[in-house]
Amino acid sequence: MVKTETIHTAGIIPVYQLTEGITEKQIRYWIKQALEGLSDVTDLLPQKLRTKLGLVGHSAALQNLHFPQNEILLAQAKKRLTFEELFLFQLAFQLYKKTLKNLPSPPITFNNSLVSKFVESLPFKLTPSQRLAAWEILRDISRPHPMNRLLEGEVGSGKTVVAGLSMLEVASSGYQSVMLAPTEILALQHYETLKNLFAHTEIETALLTRSHKIGSLSKITSGHTKVIVGTHALLQEKVIFNNIGLLVVDEQHRFGVKQRAKLQNTSADAVPHLLSMTATPIPRTLALAFYGDLDISILRELPRGRKKTITKLVKPEGRDIAYKFIKQELKKGQQAYIVVPLVDPSPLDKSEGQKATTEEVKKLRTIFPEFTIGMLHGRLHGEEKKQIMDDFKSGKINILVSTTVIEVGVDVGNATIMVIENAERFGLAQLHQLRGRVGRSNLQSYCLLFAENAGETTRERLEAVVNSTDGFELAEIDLRLRGSGEILGTRQSGFIPFKIASLSDTKNIELAKKEAIALLENDDLKNYPDLAAKVSDISRQAHLE
């Protein structure tokens, strides 16, 4: 029996998040009962490893976490449980890496003359980091085991061109390349870019989304179409591929593991090479923890001729001056985005002053009566979105009021103003992504952050965006201020497996990786069935690719 009078007064007392109707005393009593049944639970960490690192047992760690008698025992418990979380996750990564090495993939022959001719035909010069990234990818896909590479680059850094170079090689070797995008707008953008890149080649490109089908399914099935771009529509059973050699997944954290696996398993003889792309700069510690030994190529420079976007934080009293400035730029023939958090005013969200597209359009038509204003949001059908974007690109629409649906994939060089309403509601990574929608030509661009309710911490975040255009620097700040789940947008998806470990704990992450590699060199976990089962469970839940 548990003596309730001792568990509520002894040692350091933990504080728990409570649900209505449950007290701290009740939770401590239930936890004490649960812990009494854990004495015979198998410890997942091998005894040799625990001894080597001076780690207490799992049951003792849980006991001292919830009912520590002193600070030393509490610290020992946190040390043990922190290492265990990181170690299990790194084991999953290392096993995945070993599995990849044993799988066959089509070796793509490197055709130097083809690549050189293609690069020379481009209307622009590749940046040094584009050249390096392309070389790393072409080297990887020439090997007989699957490439697993992340192409990471700022918005507008030219990731699609780098992916296009690898698709060129894959097509010349007789295989298909499939590019999976999270939104129709982004898929259409990629399709148009690739179609233009391959205009002087014999490579046929197709687009398949819910609203658009450019190219025939029969040509995809026969293998005649070598480059296929699309959204979730590519996962339909009626879409039968011929022989996928390369799978390119843009903003890969937005797709489920099963969705990606479905495309990877379309070839019975070999596993396609995988290139993941993201415009979300990932801090070094986060990349190490989440991507393990995934090879990473980084595009750091923007194409030549691009000017840095000037960013300003606009206080409520400065709104009228900002509108006058926007009007001046519009009169020069430039265009503007105005981003708001919602489509319609929400009675469920009581946040004071929160903007919505429908209300904003009505207001802006009185402020800018001489300019055409369009509205874009996720509720519109694909054809409606395309028409609005076509009108904006052609200049028929001067101001585009939008939700964050334009966060990725929109490229209009004449748009030089980005206004973000309720900027305090967005994270640094998202603000940086939205800012990247302008500054896509040699014209000077501006990003205006309108914040109605900016406290001290919020102002620190917004000032960081004002003072830096370096996405990697901002990602480090975002990690410190908001946490890893907010950066990757995965807090609600169950992707974050850590309860105690911190992703800024570089020392322990590297130690966990080192020990995971050492254990697997001598044992594939056959002698540790409970550990193997737990690692397998983590592998199923996490995006290891």
Coordinates of C-alpha atoms in Angstrom, one line a residue:
M1 CA 0.0 0.0 0.0
V2 CA 1.1 3.6 -0.6
K3 CA 1.2 5.8 2.4
T4 CA -0.4 9.0 1.2
E5 CA 0.9 11.1 4.1
T6 CA 4.5 10.5 3.0
I7 CA 4.3 11.0 -0.8
H8 CA 2.9 14.6 -0.4
T9 CA 5.5 15.9 2.0
A10 CA 8.8 14.1 1.4
G11 CA 11.7 15.4 -0.7
I12 CA 11.2 17.7 -3.8
I13 CA 7.6 17.9 -4.9
P14 CA 7.0 17.8 -8.6
V15 CA 4.3 20.0 -10.3
Y16 CA 2.1 18.4 -13.0
Q17 CA -0.2 19.9 -15.6
L18 CA -3.7 19.2 -14.3
T19 CA -7.1 18.4 -15.9
E20 CA -10.2 19.9 -14.4
G21 CA -11.3 17.7 -11.5
I22 CA -7.9 16.1 -10.8
T23 CA -5.6 17.4 -8.0
E24 CA -1.8 17.2 -7.6
K25 CA -2.3 14.8 -4.7
Q26 CA -4.3 12.4 -6.8
I27 CA -1.7 12.4 -9.6
R28 CA 1.1 11.8 -7.2
Y29 CA -0.8 8.9 -5.6
W30 CA -1.5 7.3 -8.9
I31 CA 2.1 7.7 -10.1
K32 CA 3.3 6.1 -6.9
Q33 CA 1.1 3.1 -7.4
A34 CA 2.3 2.7 -11.0
L35 CA 5.9 2.9 -10.0
E36 CA 5.5 0.1 -7.5
G37 CA 4.8 -2.2 -10.4
L38 CA 7.9 -1.2 -12.4
S39 CA 10.6 -2.9 -10.4
D40 CA 10.7 -5.9 -12.7
V41 CA 10.5 -4.0 -16.0
T42 CA 13.3 -4.8 -18.4
D43 CA 15.8 -1.9 -18.8
L44 CA 16.2 -1.0 -22.5
L45 CA 19.8 0.2 -22.1
P46 CA 22.5 -2.5 -22.1
Q47 CA 24.2 -3.0 -18.7
K48 CA 27.6 -2.3 -20.2
L49 CA 26.5 1.0 -21.6
R50 CA 24.9 2.1 -18.3
T51 CA 28.1 1.2 -16.5
K52 CA 30.3 3.0 -19.0
L53 CA 28.3 6.2 -18.9
G54 CA 27.4 6.0 -15.2
L55 CA 23.7 5.9 -15.8
V56 CA 21.2 4.8 -13.2
G57 CA 18.6 2.1 -14.0
H58 CA 15.3 2.9 -15.7
S59 CA 13.1 2.2 -12.7
A60 CA 15.3 4.2 -10.4
A61 CA 15.3 7.1 -12.8
L62 CA 11.5 7.2 -13.0
Q63 CA 11.3 6.9 -9.2
N64 CA 13.8 9.8 -8.7
L65 CA 12.1 11.9 -11.4
H66 CA 8.7 11.8 -9.7
F67 CA 9.8 11.5 -6.0
P68 CA 13.4 12.7 -5.7
Q69 CA 14.9 12.9 -2.2
N70 CA 17.5 15.5 -3.3
E71 CA 18.8 17.5 -6.2
I72 CA 21.6 14.9 -7.0
L73 CA 19.1 12.1 -7.5
L74 CA 16.9 14.3 -9.6
A75 CA 19.9 15.2 -11.8
Q76 CA 20.8 11.5 -12.2
A77 CA 17.3 10.7 -13.3
K78 CA 17.2 13.5 -15.9
K79 CA 20.6 12.5 -17.2
R80 CA 19.5 8.9 -17.7
L81 CA 16.2 9.6 -19.3
T82 CA 17.6 12.3 -21.5
F83 CA 20.3 10.0 -22.9
E84 CA 17.8 7.2 -23.4
E85 CA 15.5 9.3 -25.5
L86 CA 18.3 10.5 -27.7
F87 CA 20.0 7.1 -27.9
L88 CA 16.8 5.3 -29.0
F89 CA 16.2 7.9 -31.7
Q90 CA 19.8 7.7 -33.0
L91 CA 19.6 3.9 -33.0
A92 CA 16.5 4.2 -35.3
F93 CA 18.4 6.5 -37.7
Q94 CA 21.5 4.3 -37.8
L95 CA 19.5 1.2 -38.5
Y96 CA 17.7 3.0 -41.3
K97 CA 21.0 4.0 -42.8
K98 CA 22.3 0.4 -42.7
T99 CA 19.1 -0.8 -44.3
L100 CA 19.5 1.7 -47.1
K101 CA 23.0 0.4 -47.9
N102 CA 21.6 -3.1 -48.4
L103 CA 18.9 -2.0 -50.8
P104 CA 19.4 -1.9 -54.6
S105 CA 18.9 1.3 -56.5
P106 CA 19.4 2.1 -60.2
P107 CA 22.9 3.5 -60.7
I108 CA 22.5 6.6 -62.9
T109 CA 25.3 7.0 -65.3
F110 CA 27.1 10.4 -65.1
N111 CA 27.0 12.0 -68.5
N112 CA 29.5 14.9 -68.3
S113 CA 28.8 16.3 -71.8
L114 CA 25.1 16.2 -71.3
V115 CA 25.3 18.1 -68.0
S116 CA 27.8 20.7 -69.3
K117 CA 25.6 21.4 -72.4
F118 CA 22.5 21.8 -70.2
V119 CA 24.3 24.1 -67.7
E120 CA 25.6 26.3 -70.6
S121 CA 22.1 26.6 -72.1
L122 CA 20.7 28.1 -68.9
P123 CA 19.9 31.8 -69.1
F124 CA 21.7 32.4 -65.8
K125 CA 24.9 31.2 -64.1
L126 CA 24.6 28.6 -61.3
T127 CA 25.9 29.8 -57.9
P128 CA 28.8 28.0 -56.3
S129 CA 26.6 26.2 -53.9
Q130 CA 24.2 25.1 -56.7
R131 CA 27.1 23.6 -58.5
L132 CA 28.3 21.8 -55.4
A133 CA 24.9 20.5 -54.5
A134 CA 24.3 19.2 -58.1
W135 CA 27.7 17.4 -58.0
E136 CA 26.8 15.8 -54.6
I137 CA 23.5 14.6 -55.9
L138 CA 24.9 13.3 -59.2
R139 CA 27.6 11.5 -57.3
D140 CA 25.0 9.9 -55.0
I141 CA 22.7 8.7 -57.7
S142 CA 25.5 7.0 -59.6
R143 CA 25.8 4.5 -56.8
P144 CA 23.9 1.2 -56.7
H145 CA 22.3 1.9 -53.3
P146 CA 19.6 4.6 -52.5
M147 CA 20.5 8.2 -52.2
N148 CA 19.0 9.9 -49.1
R149 CA 19.8 13.5 -49.4
L150 CA 18.2 16.7 -48.1
L151 CA 18.6 19.8 -50.3
E152 CA 18.2 22.8 -48.0
G153 CA 18.0 26.3 -49.4
E154 CA 16.6 29.8 -48.8
V155 CA 13.5 30.7 -50.6
G156 CA 14.6 31.7 -54.1
S157 CA 17.9 30.0 -53.9
G158 CA 17.3 27.8 -56.9
K159 CA 16.5 24.3 -55.6
T160 CA 14.3 23.3 -58.5
V161 CA 17.1 23.9 -61.0
V162 CA 19.4 21.7 -59.0
A163 CA 16.7 19.0 -58.9
G164 CA 16.2 19.5 -62.6
L165 CA 19.9 18.7 -63.3
S166 CA 19.5 15.3 -61.5
M167 CA 16.3 14.6 -63.4
L168 CA 18.1 15.2 -66.7
E169 CA 20.6 12.5 -65.8
V170 CA 17.9 10.1 -64.6
A171 CA 15.9 10.6 -67.9
S172 CA 19.1 10.0 -70.0
S173 CA 19.5 6.7 -68.2
G174 CA 16.0 5.6 -69.1
Y175 CA 14.3 6.2 -65.7
Q176 CA 11.5 8.4 -64.5
S177 CA 11.7 11.2 -62.0
V178 CA 8.7 12.1 -59.8
M179 CA 8.4 15.3 -57.8
L180 CA 5.8 15.4 -55.0
A181 CA 4.7 18.9 -53.8
P182 CA 2.4 19.7 -50.8
T183 CA 0.2 22.2 -52.6
E184 CA -1.2 22.7 -56.1
I185 CA 0.3 26.2 -56.4
L186 CA 3.8 24.8 -55.6
A187 CA 3.3 21.8 -58.0
L188 CA 2.3 24.2 -60.8
Q189 CA 5.3 26.4 -60.1
H190 CA 7.7 23.4 -60.2
Y191 CA 6.1 22.1 -63.4
E192 CA 6.4 25.4 -65.2
T193 CA 10.1 25.8 -64.1
L194 CA 11.0 22.3 -65.2
K195 CA 9.1 22.5 -68.4
N196 CA 11.1 25.7 -69.3
L197 CA 14.4 24.1 -68.2
F198 CA 13.8 21.1 -70.5
A199 CA 12.4 23.1 -73.4
H200 CA 15.4 22.4 -75.6
T201 CA 15.6 18.7 -74.7
E202 CA 13.4 15.7 -75.6
I203 CA 12.3 15.2 -72.0
E204 CA 8.5 15.2 -71.7
T205 CA 7.1 16.7 -68.5
A206 CA 3.6 16.0 -66.9
L207 CA 1.6 17.7 -64.2
L208 CA -1.0 15.9 -62.1
T209 CA -2.9 17.5 -59.3
R210 CA -6.6 17.4 -58.2
S211 CA -7.4 20.3 -60.5
H212 CA -4.8 19.9 -63.3
K213 CA -3.8 17.1 -65.6
I214 CA -1.2 18.0 -68.2
G215 CA 0.1 14.9 -70.0
S216 CA -1.4 11.5 -70.5
L217 CA -1.5 8.7 -67.9
S218 CA -0.8 6.2 -70.6
K219 CA 2.5 7.9 -71.4
I220 CA 3.4 7.9 -67.7
T221 CA 2.7 4.2 -67.6
S222 CA 4.6 3.4 -70.7
G223 CA 7.6 5.4 -69.5
H224 CA 7.5 7.9 -72.3
T225 CA 7.0 10.7 -69.9
K226 CA 10.2 11.0 -67.9
V227 CA 9.4 13.8 -65.4
I228 CA 6.1 13.9 -63.5
V229 CA 5.2 16.6 -61.0
G230 CA 2.2 16.5 -58.8
T231 CA 0.5 16.6 -55.4
H232 CA -1.3 13.8 -53.5
A233 CA -3.0 13.0 -56.8
L234 CA 0.1 11.1 -57.8
L235 CA -0.7 8.6 -55.1
Q236 CA -3.9 7.4 -56.7
E237 CA -4.1 3.8 -57.8
K238 CA -4.9 4.7 -61.4
V239 CA -1.5 6.4 -61.7
I240 CA 0.9 3.7 -62.7
F241 CA 4.5 4.6 -63.1
N242 CA 7.0 2.7 -65.4
N243 CA 10.3 2.8 -63.6
I244 CA 11.0 5.5 -61.0
G245 CA 14.7 6.2 -60.6
L246 CA 14.4 9.4 -58.5
L247 CA 11.8 10.7 -56.1
V248 CA 11.9 14.4 -55.2
V249 CA 9.8 15.4 -52.2
D250 CA 9.4 19.2 -51.6
E251 CA 8.8 20.2 -48.0
Q252 CA 8.9 16.6 -47.0
H253 CA 7.8 17.1 -43.4
R254 CA 4.3 17.9 -44.8
F255 CA 3.8 14.3 -46.1
G256 CA 3.2 11.1 -44.1
V257 CA 5.7 8.2 -44.2
K258 CA 3.2 6.0 -45.9
Q259 CA 2.6 8.5 -48.7
R260 CA 6.2 8.7 -49.5
A261 CA 6.7 4.9 -49.2
K262 CA 3.9 4.3 -51.7
L263 CA 5.9 6.1 -54.4
Q264 CA 9.2 4.5 -53.3
N265 CA 7.7 1.0 -53.6
T266 CA 6.4 1.3 -57.2
S267 CA 9.5 -0.3 -58.6
A268 CA 9.8 -4.0 -57.7
D269 CA 13.4 -4.4 -58.7
A270 CA 15.0 -1.3 -57.1
V271 CA 14.3 1.5 -54.6
P272 CA 14.3 5.0 -56.2
H273 CA 16.8 7.5 -55.0
L274 CA 15.3 10.1 -52.7
L275 CA 15.9 13.8 -52.7
S276 CA 14.1 15.8 -50.1
M277 CA 13.9 19.6 -50.5
T278 CA 13.0 22.3 -48.0
A279 CA 13.1 26.1 -47.9
T280 CA 12.9 26.0 -44.1
P281 CA 16.4 26.5 -42.8
I282 CA 17.1 23.9 -40.1
P283 CA 19.5 24.6 -37.2
R284 CA 22.5 22.4 -36.9
T285 CA 21.4 20.8 -33.7
L286 CA 17.9 20.1 -35.1
A287 CA 19.4 18.6 -38.3
L288 CA 21.6 16.3 -36.2
A289 CA 18.8 15.1 -34.0
F290 CA 16.1 14.7 -36.6
Y291 CA 18.0 13.8 -39.7
G292 CA 20.9 11.8 -38.2
D293 CA 23.3 10.8 -40.9
L294 CA 21.1 12.1 -43.7
D295 CA 23.4 13.8 -46.3
I296 CA 22.6 17.5 -46.5
S297 CA 23.4 19.9 -49.3
I298 CA 22.9 23.6 -48.6
L299 CA 22.2 26.5 -51.0
R300 CA 23.5 29.6 -49.2
E301 CA 23.7 32.2 -51.9
L302 CA 20.8 33.9 -53.8
P303 CA 21.1 34.2 -57.5
R304 CA 23.1 37.1 -58.8
G305 CA 21.4 40.5 -59.0
R306 CA 19.0 39.9 -56.2
K307 CA 18.8 42.7 -53.6
K308 CA 18.2 42.0 -49.9
T309 CA 14.6 42.7 -48.9
I310 CA 14.3 45.7 -46.5
T311 CA 12.2 44.7 -43.5
K312 CA 10.4 47.1 -41.1
L313 CA 8.3 46.6 -38.0
V314 CA 5.2 48.9 -38.2
K315 CA 3.5 50.0 -35.0
P316 CA -0.2 50.7 -35.1
E317 CA 0.4 54.5 -35.2
G318 CA 2.6 54.0 -38.3
R319 CA 0.0 52.3 -40.4
D320 CA -1.1 55.3 -42.4
I321 CA 2.4 56.2 -43.3
A322 CA 3.0 52.6 -44.4
Y323 CA -0.1 52.7 -46.7
K324 CA 1.2 55.9 -48.3
F325 CA 4.5 54.1 -49.1
I326 CA 2.7 51.1 -50.5
K327 CA 0.6 53.4 -52.7
Q328 CA 3.8 55.1 -54.0
E329 CA 5.3 51.7 -55.0
L330 CA 2.0 50.6 -56.7
K331 CA 2.0 53.7 -58.8
K332 CA 5.5 52.7 -60.0
G333 CA 3.9 49.6 -61.4
Q334 CA 4.9 47.2 -58.6
Q335 CA 2.6 44.8 -56.9
A336 CA 1.9 43.8 -53.2
Y337 CA 1.0 40.8 -51.1
I338 CA -1.0 41.4 -47.9
V339 CA -1.0 38.2 -45.7
V340 CA -3.6 37.7 -43.0
P341 CA -4.0 34.7 -40.6
L342 CA -7.7 33.9 -41.4
V343 CA -10.1 33.6 -44.2
D344 CA -13.2 34.8 -42.3
P345 CA -13.5 36.4 -38.8
S346 CA -13.6 33.5 -36.4
P347 CA -16.0 33.5 -33.4
L348 CA -14.0 30.7 -31.9
D349 CA -10.7 32.7 -31.8
K350 CA -11.1 35.7 -29.5
S351 CA -7.6 37.1 -30.3
E352 CA -8.1 40.9 -30.3
G353 CA -7.6 42.5 -33.7
Q354 CA -7.0 39.3 -35.7
K355 CA -7.3 40.0 -39.4
A356 CA -9.2 37.9 -42.0
T357 CA -9.0 38.1 -45.8
T358 CA -12.7 38.9 -46.4
E359 CA -12.6 41.9 -44.0
E360 CA -9.2 43.0 -45.2
V361 CA -10.3 43.2 -48.8
K362 CA -13.3 45.4 -47.9
K363 CA -11.1 47.7 -46.0
L364 CA -8.3 47.9 -48.6
R365 CA -10.7 48.8 -51.4
T366 CA -11.5 52.0 -49.5
I367 CA -7.8 52.7 -49.0
F368 CA -6.6 51.8 -52.5
P369 CA -9.7 52.5 -54.7
E370 CA -7.6 53.0 -57.8
F371 CA -6.0 49.5 -57.6
T372 CA -7.4 46.1 -58.3
I373 CA -7.4 43.8 -55.3
G374 CA -7.6 40.0 -55.4
M375 CA -8.2 37.4 -52.7
L376 CA -6.5 34.0 -52.3
H377 CA -7.0 31.3 -49.7
G378 CA -7.1 27.6 -49.2
R379 CA -10.9 27.2 -49.5
L380 CA -10.9 28.2 -53.2
H381 CA -10.9 25.4 -55.8
G382 CA -7.8 24.7 -57.8
E383 CA -9.0 26.4 -61.0
E384 CA -10.0 29.6 -59.0
K385 CA -6.5 29.7 -57.3
K386 CA -4.8 29.3 -60.7
Q387 CA -6.9 32.1 -62.3
I388 CA -6.2 34.5 -59.4
M389 CA -2.4 33.7 -59.6
D390 CA -2.4 34.1 -63.4
D391 CA -4.1 37.5 -63.0
F392 CA -1.6 38.5 -60.4
K393 CA 1.4 37.4 -62.5
S394 CA 0.0 39.2 -65.6
G395 CA -0.5 42.4 -63.6
K396 CA -4.3 42.4 -63.7
I397 CA -4.3 42.3 -59.9
N398 CA -2.2 44.9 -58.1
I399 CA -2.7 43.8 -54.5
L400 CA -3.2 40.1 -53.5
V401 CA -4.7 39.6 -50.1
S402 CA -3.9 36.0 -49.0
T403 CA -3.6 33.6 -46.2
T404 CA -0.3 31.7 -45.8
V405 CA -1.3 29.6 -48.8
I406 CA 1.3 31.7 -50.6
E407 CA 4.0 30.6 -48.2
V408 CA 5.7 28.3 -50.7
G409 CA 5.7 28.1 -54.5
V410 CA 4.6 31.6 -55.5
D411 CA 7.1 33.4 -57.8
V412 CA 6.1 36.8 -59.1
G413 CA 9.2 39.0 -59.8
N414 CA 7.2 42.2 -60.1
A415 CA 5.7 41.8 -56.5
T416 CA 8.0 43.9 -54.3
I417 CA 5.9 44.5 -51.2
M418 CA 5.0 41.9 -48.6
V419 CA 2.7 43.1 -45.8
I420 CA 2.1 40.6 -42.9
E421 CA -0.8 41.5 -40.7
N422 CA -0.8 40.1 -37.1
A423 CA 2.9 39.3 -37.6
E424 CA 3.0 38.5 -33.9
R425 CA 1.1 35.3 -34.6
F426 CA 3.7 33.8 -36.8
G427 CA 7.0 32.1 -36.1
L428 CA 10.3 33.3 -37.4
A429 CA 10.6 30.5 -40.0
Q430 CA 7.1 31.3 -41.4
L431 CA 7.8 35.0 -41.4
H432 CA 11.0 34.4 -43.3
Q433 CA 9.2 32.1 -45.7
L434 CA 6.6 34.7 -46.4
R435 CA 9.2 37.4 -46.9
G436 CA 10.8 35.2 -49.5
R437 CA 7.8 35.7 -51.8
V438 CA 9.3 39.1 -52.7
G439 CA 12.8 40.0 -53.7
R440 CA 12.7 37.5 -56.6
S441 CA 14.0 39.9 -59.2
N442 CA 16.5 42.8 -59.4
L443 CA 13.9 45.2 -58.0
Q444 CA 14.2 46.5 -54.4
S445 CA 11.6 44.7 -52.2
Y446 CA 10.1 45.5 -48.8
C447 CA 8.5 43.5 -46.0
L448 CA 6.3 45.3 -43.6
L449 CA 5.5 43.5 -40.3
F450 CA 2.2 44.9 -38.8
A451 CA 1.9 43.9 -35.1
E452 CA -1.0 44.9 -33.0
N453 CA -0.1 43.1 -29.8
A454 CA 3.6 42.8 -29.4
G455 CA 4.9 41.9 -26.0
E456 CA 8.6 41.8 -25.1
T457 CA 9.2 38.2 -26.3
T458 CA 7.2 38.8 -29.5
R459 CA 9.0 42.0 -30.2
E460 CA 12.3 40.2 -29.8
R461 CA 11.2 37.7 -32.5
L462 CA 10.0 40.4 -34.9
E463 CA 13.1 42.5 -34.4
A464 CA 15.2 39.4 -35.3
V465 CA 13.4 39.3 -38.7
V466 CA 14.0 43.0 -39.2
N467 CA 17.7 42.7 -38.4
S468 CA 18.5 39.5 -40.3
T469 CA 17.8 38.0 -43.7
D470 CA 19.8 34.9 -42.9
G471 CA 17.3 32.1 -42.6
F472 CA 19.8 29.8 -40.7
E473 CA 20.5 32.5 -38.1
L474 CA 16.7 33.1 -37.7
A475 CA 16.2 29.3 -37.3
E476 CA 18.6 29.2 -34.4
I477 CA 16.7 32.0 -32.7
D478 CA 13.4 30.3 -33.4
L479 CA 14.7 27.1 -31.9
R480 CA 15.6 29.0 -28.7
L481 CA 12.4 31.0 -28.5
R482 CA 9.7 28.6 -29.7
G483 CA 11.1 25.0 -29.8
S484 CA 11.8 22.4 -32.5
G485 CA 8.2 21.4 -33.1
E486 CA 7.2 25.0 -34.0
I487 CA 10.1 25.3 -36.5
L488 CA 9.2 22.2 -38.4
G489 CA 5.4 22.6 -37.9
T490 CA 5.2 19.1 -36.5
R491 CA 4.1 19.7 -32.9
Q492 CA 0.6 18.3 -33.5
S493 CA 1.7 15.4 -35.7
G494 CA 3.5 13.3 -33.0
F495 CA 6.8 13.8 -34.8
I496 CA 8.5 15.2 -31.7
P497 CA 9.4 12.1 -29.7
F498 CA 11.2 13.8 -26.8
K499 CA 9.7 14.4 -23.4
I500 CA 12.9 15.3 -21.5
A501 CA 15.7 15.7 -24.0
S502 CA 16.4 19.1 -25.5
L503 CA 17.3 19.5 -29.2
S504 CA 19.8 22.2 -28.2
D505 CA 21.8 19.7 -26.2
T506 CA 24.4 19.1 -28.8
K507 CA 26.8 17.3 -26.4
N508 CA 24.3 14.6 -25.5
I509 CA 23.0 14.3 -29.1
E510 CA 26.6 13.6 -30.3
L511 CA 27.2 11.2 -27.5
A512 CA 24.0 9.3 -28.3
K513 CA 24.9 9.1 -31.9
K514 CA 28.5 7.8 -31.1
E515 CA 27.1 5.1 -28.8
A516 CA 24.4 4.0 -31.2
I517 CA 27.0 3.5 -34.0
A518 CA 29.2 1.6 -31.6
L519 CA 26.4 -0.8 -30.5
L520 CA 25.3 -1.5 -34.0
E521 CA 28.8 -2.3 -35.2
N522 CA 28.9 -5.4 -32.9
D523 CA 25.2 -6.2 -32.7
D524 CA 22.0 -5.6 -34.8
L525 CA 20.0 -5.7 -31.6
K526 CA 19.3 -9.4 -31.9
N527 CA 20.6 -9.8 -28.4
Y528 CA 18.3 -7.0 -27.2
P529 CA 14.7 -7.9 -28.3
D530 CA 13.0 -5.3 -26.1
L531 CA 15.3 -2.5 -27.3
A532 CA 14.8 -3.6 -30.9
A533 CA 11.0 -3.5 -30.5
K534 CA 11.2 0.0 -29.1
V535 CA 13.5 1.2 -31.8
S536 CA 11.2 -0.3 -34.5
D537 CA 8.3 1.5 -32.9
I538 CA 10.2 4.9 -33.2
S539 CA 11.1 4.1 -36.8
R540 CA 7.4 3.7 -37.7
Q541 CA 6.4 7.0 -36.1
A542 CA 9.3 9.3 -37.2
H543 CA 10.2 10.6 -40.7
L544 CA 13.6 9.0 -40.9
E545 CA 13.9 9.6 -44.6

